[in-house]
mmCIF file of C-alpha atoms in Angstrom:
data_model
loop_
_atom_site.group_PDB
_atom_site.id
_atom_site.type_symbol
_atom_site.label_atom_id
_atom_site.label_comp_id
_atom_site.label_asym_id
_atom_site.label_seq_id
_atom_site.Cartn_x
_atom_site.Cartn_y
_atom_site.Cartn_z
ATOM 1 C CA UNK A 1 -11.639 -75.480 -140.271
ATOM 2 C CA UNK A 2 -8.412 -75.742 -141.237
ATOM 3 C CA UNK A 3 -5.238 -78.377 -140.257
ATOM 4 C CA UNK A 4 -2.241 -78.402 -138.615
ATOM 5 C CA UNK A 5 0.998 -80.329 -136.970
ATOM 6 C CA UNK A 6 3.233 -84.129 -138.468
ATOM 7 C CA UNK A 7 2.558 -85.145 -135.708
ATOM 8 C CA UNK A 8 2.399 -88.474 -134.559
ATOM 9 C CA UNK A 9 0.458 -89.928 -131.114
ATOM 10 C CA UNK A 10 3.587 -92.601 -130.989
ATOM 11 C CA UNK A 11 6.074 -91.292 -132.702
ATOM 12 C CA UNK A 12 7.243 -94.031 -134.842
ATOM 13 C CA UNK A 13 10.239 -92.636 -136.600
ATOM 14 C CA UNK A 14 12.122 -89.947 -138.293
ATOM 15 C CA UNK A 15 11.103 -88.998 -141.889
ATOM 16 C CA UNK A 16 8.137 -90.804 -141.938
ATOM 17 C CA UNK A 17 6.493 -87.474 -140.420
ATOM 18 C CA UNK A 18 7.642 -85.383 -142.969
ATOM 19 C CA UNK A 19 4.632 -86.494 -145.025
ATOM 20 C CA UNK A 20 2.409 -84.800 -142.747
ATOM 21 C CA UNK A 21 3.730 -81.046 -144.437
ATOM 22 C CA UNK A 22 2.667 -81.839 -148.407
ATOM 23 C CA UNK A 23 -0.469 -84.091 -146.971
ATOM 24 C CA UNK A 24 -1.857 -81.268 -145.139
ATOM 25 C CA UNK A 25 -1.039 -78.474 -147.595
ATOM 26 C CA UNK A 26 -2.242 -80.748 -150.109
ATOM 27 C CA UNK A 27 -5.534 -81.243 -148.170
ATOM 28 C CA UNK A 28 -6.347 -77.945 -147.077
ATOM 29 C CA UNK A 29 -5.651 -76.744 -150.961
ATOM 30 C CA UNK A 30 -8.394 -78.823 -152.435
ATOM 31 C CA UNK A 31 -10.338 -78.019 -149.287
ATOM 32 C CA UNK A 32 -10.348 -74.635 -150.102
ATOM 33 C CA UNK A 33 -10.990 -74.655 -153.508
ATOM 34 C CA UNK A 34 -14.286 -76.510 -152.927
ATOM 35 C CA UNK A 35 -15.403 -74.490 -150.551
ATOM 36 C CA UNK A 36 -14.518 -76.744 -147.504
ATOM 37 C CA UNK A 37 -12.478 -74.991 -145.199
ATOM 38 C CA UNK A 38 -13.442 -76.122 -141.781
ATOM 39 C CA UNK A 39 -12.229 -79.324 -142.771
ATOM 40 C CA UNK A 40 -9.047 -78.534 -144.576
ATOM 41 C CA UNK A 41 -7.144 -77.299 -141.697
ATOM 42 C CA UNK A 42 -8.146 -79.572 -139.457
ATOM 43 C CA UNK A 43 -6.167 -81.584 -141.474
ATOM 44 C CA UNK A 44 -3.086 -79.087 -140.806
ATOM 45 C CA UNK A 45 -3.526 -78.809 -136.920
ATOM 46 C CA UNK A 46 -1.796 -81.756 -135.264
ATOM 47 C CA UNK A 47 1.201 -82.565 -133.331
ATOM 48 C CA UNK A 48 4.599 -82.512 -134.614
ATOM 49 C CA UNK A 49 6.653 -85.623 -134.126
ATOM 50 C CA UNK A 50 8.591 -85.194 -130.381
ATOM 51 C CA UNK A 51 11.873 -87.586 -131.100
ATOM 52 C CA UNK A 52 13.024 -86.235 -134.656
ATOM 53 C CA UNK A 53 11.446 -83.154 -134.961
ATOM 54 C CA UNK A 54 10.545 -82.922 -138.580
ATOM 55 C CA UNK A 55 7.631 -81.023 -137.809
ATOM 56 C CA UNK A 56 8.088 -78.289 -140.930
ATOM 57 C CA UNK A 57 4.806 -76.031 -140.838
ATOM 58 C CA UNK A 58 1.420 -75.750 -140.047
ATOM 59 C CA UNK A 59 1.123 -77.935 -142.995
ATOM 60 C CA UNK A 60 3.567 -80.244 -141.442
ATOM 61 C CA UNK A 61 1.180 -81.247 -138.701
ATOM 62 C CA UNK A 62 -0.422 -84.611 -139.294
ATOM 63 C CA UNK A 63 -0.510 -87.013 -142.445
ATOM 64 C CA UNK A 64 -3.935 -86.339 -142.934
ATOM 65 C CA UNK A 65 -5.433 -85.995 -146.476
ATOM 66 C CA UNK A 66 -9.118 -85.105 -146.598
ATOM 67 C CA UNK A 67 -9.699 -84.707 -150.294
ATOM 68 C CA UNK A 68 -12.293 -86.903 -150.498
ATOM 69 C CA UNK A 69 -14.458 -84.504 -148.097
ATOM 70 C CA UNK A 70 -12.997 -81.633 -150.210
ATOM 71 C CA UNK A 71 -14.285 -82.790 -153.360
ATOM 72 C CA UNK A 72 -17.251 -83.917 -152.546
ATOM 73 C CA UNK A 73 -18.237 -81.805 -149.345
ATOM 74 C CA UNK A 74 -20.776 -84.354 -148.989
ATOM 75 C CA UNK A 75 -19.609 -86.564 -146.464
ATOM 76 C CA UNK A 76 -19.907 -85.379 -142.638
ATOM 77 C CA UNK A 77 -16.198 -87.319 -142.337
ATOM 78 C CA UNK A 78 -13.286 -89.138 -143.461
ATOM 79 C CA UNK A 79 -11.263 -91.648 -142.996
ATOM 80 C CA UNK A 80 -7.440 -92.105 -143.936
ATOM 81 C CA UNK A 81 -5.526 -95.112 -144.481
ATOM 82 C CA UNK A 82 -1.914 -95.266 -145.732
ATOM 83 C CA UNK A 83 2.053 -96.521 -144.453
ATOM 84 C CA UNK A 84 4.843 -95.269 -146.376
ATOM 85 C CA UNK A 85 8.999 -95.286 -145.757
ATOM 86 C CA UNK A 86 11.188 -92.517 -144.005
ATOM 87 C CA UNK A 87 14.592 -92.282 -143.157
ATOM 88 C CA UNK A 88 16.883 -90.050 -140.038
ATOM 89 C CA UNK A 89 18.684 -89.959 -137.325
ATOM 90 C CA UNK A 90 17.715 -92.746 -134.822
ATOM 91 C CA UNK A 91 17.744 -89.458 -132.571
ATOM 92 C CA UNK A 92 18.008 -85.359 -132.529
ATOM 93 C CA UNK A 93 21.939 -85.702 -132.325
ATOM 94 C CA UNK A 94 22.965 -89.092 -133.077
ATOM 95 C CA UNK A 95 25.187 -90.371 -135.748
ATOM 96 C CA UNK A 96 23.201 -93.357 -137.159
ATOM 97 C CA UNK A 97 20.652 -93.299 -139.281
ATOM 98 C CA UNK A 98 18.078 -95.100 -139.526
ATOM 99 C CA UNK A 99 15.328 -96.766 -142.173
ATOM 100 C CA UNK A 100 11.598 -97.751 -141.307
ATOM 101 C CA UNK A 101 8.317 -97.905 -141.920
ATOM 102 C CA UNK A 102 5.025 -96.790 -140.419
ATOM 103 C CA UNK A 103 1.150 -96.597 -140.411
ATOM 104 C CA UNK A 104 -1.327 -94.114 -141.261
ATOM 105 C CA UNK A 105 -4.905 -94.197 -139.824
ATOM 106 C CA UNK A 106 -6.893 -90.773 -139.557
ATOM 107 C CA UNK A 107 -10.401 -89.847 -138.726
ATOM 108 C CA UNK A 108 -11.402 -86.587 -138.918
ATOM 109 C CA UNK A 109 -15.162 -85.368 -138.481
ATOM 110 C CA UNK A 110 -16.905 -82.167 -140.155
ATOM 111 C CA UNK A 111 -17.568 -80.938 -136.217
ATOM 112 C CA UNK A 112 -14.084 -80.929 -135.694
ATOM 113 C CA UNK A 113 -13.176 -84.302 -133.760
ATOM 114 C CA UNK A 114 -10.422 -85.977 -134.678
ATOM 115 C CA UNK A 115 -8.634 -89.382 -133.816
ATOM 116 C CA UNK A 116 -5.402 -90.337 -135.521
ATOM 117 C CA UNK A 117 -2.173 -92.241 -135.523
ATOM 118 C CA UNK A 118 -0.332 -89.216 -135.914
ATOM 119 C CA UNK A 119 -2.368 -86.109 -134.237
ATOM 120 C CA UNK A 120 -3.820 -88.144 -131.286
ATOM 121 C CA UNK A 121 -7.653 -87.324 -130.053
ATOM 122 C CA UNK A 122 -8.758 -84.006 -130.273
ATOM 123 C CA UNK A 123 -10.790 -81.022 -131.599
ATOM 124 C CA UNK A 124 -10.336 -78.035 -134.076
ATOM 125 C CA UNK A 125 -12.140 -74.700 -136.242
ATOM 126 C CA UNK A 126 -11.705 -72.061 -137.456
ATOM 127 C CA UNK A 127 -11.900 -70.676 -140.885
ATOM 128 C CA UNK A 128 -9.518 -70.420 -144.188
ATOM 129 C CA UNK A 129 -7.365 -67.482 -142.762
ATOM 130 C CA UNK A 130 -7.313 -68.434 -138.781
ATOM 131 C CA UNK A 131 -7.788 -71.674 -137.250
ATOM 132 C CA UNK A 132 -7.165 -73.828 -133.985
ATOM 133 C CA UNK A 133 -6.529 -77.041 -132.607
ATOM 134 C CA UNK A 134 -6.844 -78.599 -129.150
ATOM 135 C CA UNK A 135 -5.115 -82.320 -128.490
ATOM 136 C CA UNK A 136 -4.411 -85.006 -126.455
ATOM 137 C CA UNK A 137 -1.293 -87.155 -127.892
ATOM 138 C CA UNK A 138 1.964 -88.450 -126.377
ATOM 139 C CA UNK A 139 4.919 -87.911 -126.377
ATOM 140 C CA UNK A 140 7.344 -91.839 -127.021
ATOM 141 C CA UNK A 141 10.246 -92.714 -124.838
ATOM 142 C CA UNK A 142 14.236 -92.246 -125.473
ATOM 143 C CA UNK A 143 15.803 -95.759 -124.930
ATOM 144 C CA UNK A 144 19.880 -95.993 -123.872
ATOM 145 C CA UNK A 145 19.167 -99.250 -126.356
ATOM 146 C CA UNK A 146 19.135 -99.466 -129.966
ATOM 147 C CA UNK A 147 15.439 -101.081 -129.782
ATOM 148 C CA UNK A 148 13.114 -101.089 -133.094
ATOM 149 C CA UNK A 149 9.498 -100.918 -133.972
ATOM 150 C CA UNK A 150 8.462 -101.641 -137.659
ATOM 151 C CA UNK A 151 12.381 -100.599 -138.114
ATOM 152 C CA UNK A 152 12.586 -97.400 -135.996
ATOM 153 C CA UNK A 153 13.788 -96.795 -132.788
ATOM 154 C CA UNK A 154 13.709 -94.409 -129.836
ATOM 155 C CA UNK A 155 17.034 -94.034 -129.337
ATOM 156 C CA UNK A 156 20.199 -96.153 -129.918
ATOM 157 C CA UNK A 157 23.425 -97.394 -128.304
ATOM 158 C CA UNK A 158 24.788 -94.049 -128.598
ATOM 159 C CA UNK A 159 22.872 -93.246 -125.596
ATOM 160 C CA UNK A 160 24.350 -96.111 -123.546
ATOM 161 C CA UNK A 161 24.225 -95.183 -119.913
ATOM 162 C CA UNK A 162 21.921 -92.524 -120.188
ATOM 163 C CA UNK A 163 19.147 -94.170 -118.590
ATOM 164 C CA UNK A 164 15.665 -94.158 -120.379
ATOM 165 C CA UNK A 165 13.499 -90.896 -120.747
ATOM 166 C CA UNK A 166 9.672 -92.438 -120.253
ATOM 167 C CA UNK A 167 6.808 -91.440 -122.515
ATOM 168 C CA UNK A 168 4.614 -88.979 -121.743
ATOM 169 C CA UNK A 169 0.603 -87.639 -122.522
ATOM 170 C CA UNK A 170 0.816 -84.618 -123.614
ATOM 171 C CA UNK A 171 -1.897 -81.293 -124.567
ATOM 172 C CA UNK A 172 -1.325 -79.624 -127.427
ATOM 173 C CA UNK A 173 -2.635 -76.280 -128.919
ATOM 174 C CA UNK A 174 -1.992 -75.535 -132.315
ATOM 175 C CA UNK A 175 -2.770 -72.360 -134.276
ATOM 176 C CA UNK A 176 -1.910 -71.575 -138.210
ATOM 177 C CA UNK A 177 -2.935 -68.489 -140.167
ATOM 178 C CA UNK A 178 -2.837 -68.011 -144.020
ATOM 179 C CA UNK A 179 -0.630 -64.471 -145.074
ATOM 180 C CA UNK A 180 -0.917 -62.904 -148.793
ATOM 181 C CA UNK A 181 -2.957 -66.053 -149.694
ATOM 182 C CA UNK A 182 0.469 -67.776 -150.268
ATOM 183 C CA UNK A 183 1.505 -68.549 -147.396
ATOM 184 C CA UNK A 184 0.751 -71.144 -144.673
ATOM 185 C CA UNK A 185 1.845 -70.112 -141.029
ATOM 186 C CA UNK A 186 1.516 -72.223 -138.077
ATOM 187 C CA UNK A 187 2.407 -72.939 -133.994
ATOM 188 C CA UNK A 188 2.232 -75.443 -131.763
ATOM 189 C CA UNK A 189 2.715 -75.955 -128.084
ATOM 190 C CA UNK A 190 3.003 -79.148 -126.188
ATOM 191 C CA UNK A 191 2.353 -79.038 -122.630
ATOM 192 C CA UNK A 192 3.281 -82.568 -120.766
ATOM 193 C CA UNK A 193 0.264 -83.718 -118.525
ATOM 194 C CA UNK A 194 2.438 -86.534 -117.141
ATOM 195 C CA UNK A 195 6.284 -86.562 -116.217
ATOM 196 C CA UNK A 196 6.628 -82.716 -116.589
ATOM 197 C CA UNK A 197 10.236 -83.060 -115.766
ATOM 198 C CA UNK A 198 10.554 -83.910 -119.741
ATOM 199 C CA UNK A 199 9.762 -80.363 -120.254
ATOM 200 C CA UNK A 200 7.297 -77.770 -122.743
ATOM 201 C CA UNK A 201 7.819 -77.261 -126.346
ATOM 202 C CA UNK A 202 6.877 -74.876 -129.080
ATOM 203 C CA UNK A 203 7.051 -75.368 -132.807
ATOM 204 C CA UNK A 204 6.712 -72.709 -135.187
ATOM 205 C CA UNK A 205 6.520 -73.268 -138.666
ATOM 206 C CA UNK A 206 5.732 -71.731 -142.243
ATOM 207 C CA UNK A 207 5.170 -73.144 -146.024
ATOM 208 C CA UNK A 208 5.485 -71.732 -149.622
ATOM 209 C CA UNK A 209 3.707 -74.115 -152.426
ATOM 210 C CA UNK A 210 6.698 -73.784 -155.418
ATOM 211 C CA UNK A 211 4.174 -75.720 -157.688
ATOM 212 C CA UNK A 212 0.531 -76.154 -157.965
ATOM 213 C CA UNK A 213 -1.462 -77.481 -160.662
ATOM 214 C CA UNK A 214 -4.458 -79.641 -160.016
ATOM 215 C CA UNK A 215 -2.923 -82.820 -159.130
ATOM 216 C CA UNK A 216 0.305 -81.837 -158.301
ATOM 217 C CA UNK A 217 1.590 -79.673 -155.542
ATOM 218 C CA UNK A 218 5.427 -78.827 -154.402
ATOM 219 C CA UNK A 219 5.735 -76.812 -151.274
ATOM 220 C CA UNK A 220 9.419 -75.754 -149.621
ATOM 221 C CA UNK A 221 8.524 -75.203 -145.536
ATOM 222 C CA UNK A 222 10.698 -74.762 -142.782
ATOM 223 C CA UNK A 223 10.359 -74.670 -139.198
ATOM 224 C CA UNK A 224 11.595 -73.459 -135.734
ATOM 225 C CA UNK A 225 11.975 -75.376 -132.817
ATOM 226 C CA UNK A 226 11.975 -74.094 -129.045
ATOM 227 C CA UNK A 227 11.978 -75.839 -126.038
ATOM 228 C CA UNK A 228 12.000 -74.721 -122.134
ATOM 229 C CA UNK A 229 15.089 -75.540 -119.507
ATOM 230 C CA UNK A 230 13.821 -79.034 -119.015
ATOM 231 C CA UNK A 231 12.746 -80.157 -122.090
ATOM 232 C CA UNK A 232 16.957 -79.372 -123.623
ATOM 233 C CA UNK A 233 18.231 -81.146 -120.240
ATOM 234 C CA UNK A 234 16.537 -83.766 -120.944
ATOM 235 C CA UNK A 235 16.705 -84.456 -124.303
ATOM 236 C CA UNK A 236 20.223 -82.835 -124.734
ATOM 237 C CA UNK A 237 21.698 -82.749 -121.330
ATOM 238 C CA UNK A 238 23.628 -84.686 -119.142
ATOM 239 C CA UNK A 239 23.713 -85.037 -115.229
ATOM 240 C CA UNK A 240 26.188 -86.082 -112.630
ATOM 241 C CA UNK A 241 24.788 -89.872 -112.640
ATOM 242 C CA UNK A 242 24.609 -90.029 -116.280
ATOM 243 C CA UNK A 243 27.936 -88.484 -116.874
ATOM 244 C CA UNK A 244 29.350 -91.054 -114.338
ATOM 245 C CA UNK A 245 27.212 -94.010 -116.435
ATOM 246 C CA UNK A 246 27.457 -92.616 -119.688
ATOM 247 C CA UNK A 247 31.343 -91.197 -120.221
ATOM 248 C CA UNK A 248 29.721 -88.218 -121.756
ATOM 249 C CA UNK A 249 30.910 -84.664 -120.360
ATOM 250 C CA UNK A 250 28.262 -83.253 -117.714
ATOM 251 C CA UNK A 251 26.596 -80.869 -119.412
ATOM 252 C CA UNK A 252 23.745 -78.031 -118.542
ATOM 253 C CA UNK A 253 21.591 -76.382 -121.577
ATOM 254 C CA UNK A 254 19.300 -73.432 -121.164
ATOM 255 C CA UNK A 255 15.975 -73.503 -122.571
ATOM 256 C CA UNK A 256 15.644 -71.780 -125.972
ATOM 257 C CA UNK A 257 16.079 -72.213 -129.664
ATOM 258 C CA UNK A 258 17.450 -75.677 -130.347
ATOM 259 C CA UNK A 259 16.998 -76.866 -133.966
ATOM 260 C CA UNK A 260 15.765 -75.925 -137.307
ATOM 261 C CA UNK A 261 14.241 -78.033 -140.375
ATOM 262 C CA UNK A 262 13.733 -77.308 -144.339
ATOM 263 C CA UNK A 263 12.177 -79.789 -146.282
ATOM 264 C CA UNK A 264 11.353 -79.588 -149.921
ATOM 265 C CA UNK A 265 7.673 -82.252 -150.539
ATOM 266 C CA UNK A 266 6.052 -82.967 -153.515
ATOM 267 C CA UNK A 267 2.137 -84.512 -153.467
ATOM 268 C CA UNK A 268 0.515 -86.098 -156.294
ATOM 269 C CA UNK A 269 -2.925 -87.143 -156.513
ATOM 270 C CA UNK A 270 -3.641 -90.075 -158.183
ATOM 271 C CA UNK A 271 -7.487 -89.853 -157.988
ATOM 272 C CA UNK A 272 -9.819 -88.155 -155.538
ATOM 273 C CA UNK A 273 -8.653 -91.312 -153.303
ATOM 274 C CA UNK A 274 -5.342 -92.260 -153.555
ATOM 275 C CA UNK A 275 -2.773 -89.805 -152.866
ATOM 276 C CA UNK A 276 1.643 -90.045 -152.638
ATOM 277 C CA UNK A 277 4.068 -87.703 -151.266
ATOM 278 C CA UNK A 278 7.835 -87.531 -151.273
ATOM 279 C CA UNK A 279 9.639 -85.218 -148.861
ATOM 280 C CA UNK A 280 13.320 -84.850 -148.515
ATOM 281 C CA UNK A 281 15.138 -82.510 -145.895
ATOM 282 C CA UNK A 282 17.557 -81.760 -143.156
ATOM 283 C CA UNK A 283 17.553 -80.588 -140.067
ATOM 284 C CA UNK A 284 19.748 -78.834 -137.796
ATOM 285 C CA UNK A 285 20.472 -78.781 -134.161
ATOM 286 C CA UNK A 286 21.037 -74.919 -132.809
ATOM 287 C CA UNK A 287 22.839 -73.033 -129.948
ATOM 288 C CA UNK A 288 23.339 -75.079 -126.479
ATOM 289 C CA UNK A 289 21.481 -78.486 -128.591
ATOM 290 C CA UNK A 290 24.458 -78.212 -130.819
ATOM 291 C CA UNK A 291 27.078 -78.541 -128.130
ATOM 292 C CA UNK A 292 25.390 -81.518 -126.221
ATOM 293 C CA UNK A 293 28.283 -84.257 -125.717
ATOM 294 C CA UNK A 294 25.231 -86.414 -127.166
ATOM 295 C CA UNK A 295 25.186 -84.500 -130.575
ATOM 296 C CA UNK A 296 27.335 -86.612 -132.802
ATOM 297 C CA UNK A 297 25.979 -84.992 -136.119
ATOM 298 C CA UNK A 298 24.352 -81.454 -135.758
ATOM 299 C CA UNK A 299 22.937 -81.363 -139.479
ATOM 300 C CA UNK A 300 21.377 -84.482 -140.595
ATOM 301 C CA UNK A 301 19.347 -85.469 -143.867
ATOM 302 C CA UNK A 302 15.605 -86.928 -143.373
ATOM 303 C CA UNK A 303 13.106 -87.850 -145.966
ATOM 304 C CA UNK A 304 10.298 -90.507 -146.953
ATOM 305 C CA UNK A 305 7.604 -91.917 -149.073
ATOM 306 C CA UNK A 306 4.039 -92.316 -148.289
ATOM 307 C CA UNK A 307 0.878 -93.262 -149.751
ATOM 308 C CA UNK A 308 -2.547 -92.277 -148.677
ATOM 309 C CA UNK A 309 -6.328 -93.693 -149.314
ATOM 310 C CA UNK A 310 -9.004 -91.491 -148.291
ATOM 311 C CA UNK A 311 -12.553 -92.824 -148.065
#
């Protein structure tokens, strides 16, 4: 199997998910190599983060490293552990940026099942050039507060008057493909099981390793961002009562294309347990996103450090 999606069940923060891009390339490298590619990209197929979007590739999907079960193909699991440090806007839009830090716990099993932080509960296969991934996650709340968990927040004062946007559980099916042997492909699509009103999203997404030797790996990924009518009202639009609330202009968007990402991550393993990544980007906000009366900075730099154990 192979992995997929930075994708967090809670959605801590901003950069913080950027790791999940050079974790799962990394991961799904070594897995192949050893042979181990069921495992490898179930590493890659998780859910990308919902607030800040820096979902960058099928690689991006979930911090997951698995390169213990990759070198050793002898255990039927592993386990994860790791935090790390990420930085971006406190949301898609806003002007303020923020600074936090987050956890990393990650089970993955050689049938598939996985439970995680970042990619929720769920299932995956597949094989080195094709593989799939079912999930249940969630999606975290927008705040009209500047509140903060372990330094990040879900929103900000920027949002004053907007009311709150509540979480939601989400399914997600994810899908990533290897082209030319190069390059990593990937889609995912997260379908709201609870307040629908917040709208369906799809995230497509492609990597490029720049560098690989045997502990080192640099990989430049980008991704594309779409979202339906209601998910860009409500994350980017603005109605009657909010306008009146808020002071922002009313404002209707139509579902489509609404922001792009290209992040540059480097991975070094330290040992066939310890891993670190560094990932440093920007994103962009596109078409009717980019002229919310909430989007106080389309373009926006995001980045992080994180370090990984893998048992």
């Amino acid at each position: 199997m192979r992995k997929q999606a930075d994708h967090d069940a809670s959605h801590p923060g901003p950069g913080f998910f950027m790791f999940s891009s050079s974790f799962a390339q990394e991961s799904f490298r070594r897995a192949r190599e050893h042979g181990d590619h069921r495992d490898a990209f179930a590493a890659c197929l998780s859910l990308p983060p919902m607030k800040y979007r820096l979902l960058i590739s099928s690689l991006i999907l979930s911090t997951l490293s698995l390169q213990a079960i990759a070198e050793t193909a002898k255990s039927p699991y592993s386990l994860t552990v790791g935090g790390g440090v990420g930085f971006g806007p406190r949301f898609p839009g806003s002007k303020k940026t923020q600074f936090g830090v987050g956890p990393l716990l990650d089970f993955q099993h050689e049938s598939g099942f996985f439970a995680s932080t970042r990619r929720g509960l769920g299932w995956g296969g597949g094989d080195e050039d094709f593989s799939f991934s079912l999930a249940l996650a969630a999606r975290g709340e927008r705040s009209d507060k500047a509140r903060k968990v372990l330094g990040f927040g879900g929103g900000g004062s920027e949002l004053t008057g907007m009311g709150k946007v509540p979480a939601s559980a989400l399914g997600v099916f994810s899908v990533g493909g290897r082209v030319a042997n190069l390059v990593e492909l990937g889609a995912t699509l997260e379908l709201p099981l609870s307040h629908r009103e917040n709208g369906r999203a799809l995230h497509l997404s492609a990597g490029v390793p720049l560098l690989q030797t045997k502990e080192d790996t640099v990989t430049l990924s980008g991704a594309l961002h779409v979202g339906d009518g209601k998910y860009l009202r409500t994350y980017f639009g603005v109605t009657q009562q909010q306008s009146t609330d808020s002071g922002y202009a009313l404002y209707t968007p139509k579902g489509g294309l609404y922001q792009a990402d290209l992040n540059l991550s480097w991975n070094h393993r330290i040992d066939t347990h310890w891993a670190v990544t560094g990932v440093v980007g920007v994103n962009r906000l596109l078409r009717d996103a980019a002229n919310s009366p909430l989007a106080g900075r389309k373009t926006a730099p995001e980045g992080g450090v994180m370090v990984t154990y893998t048992y």
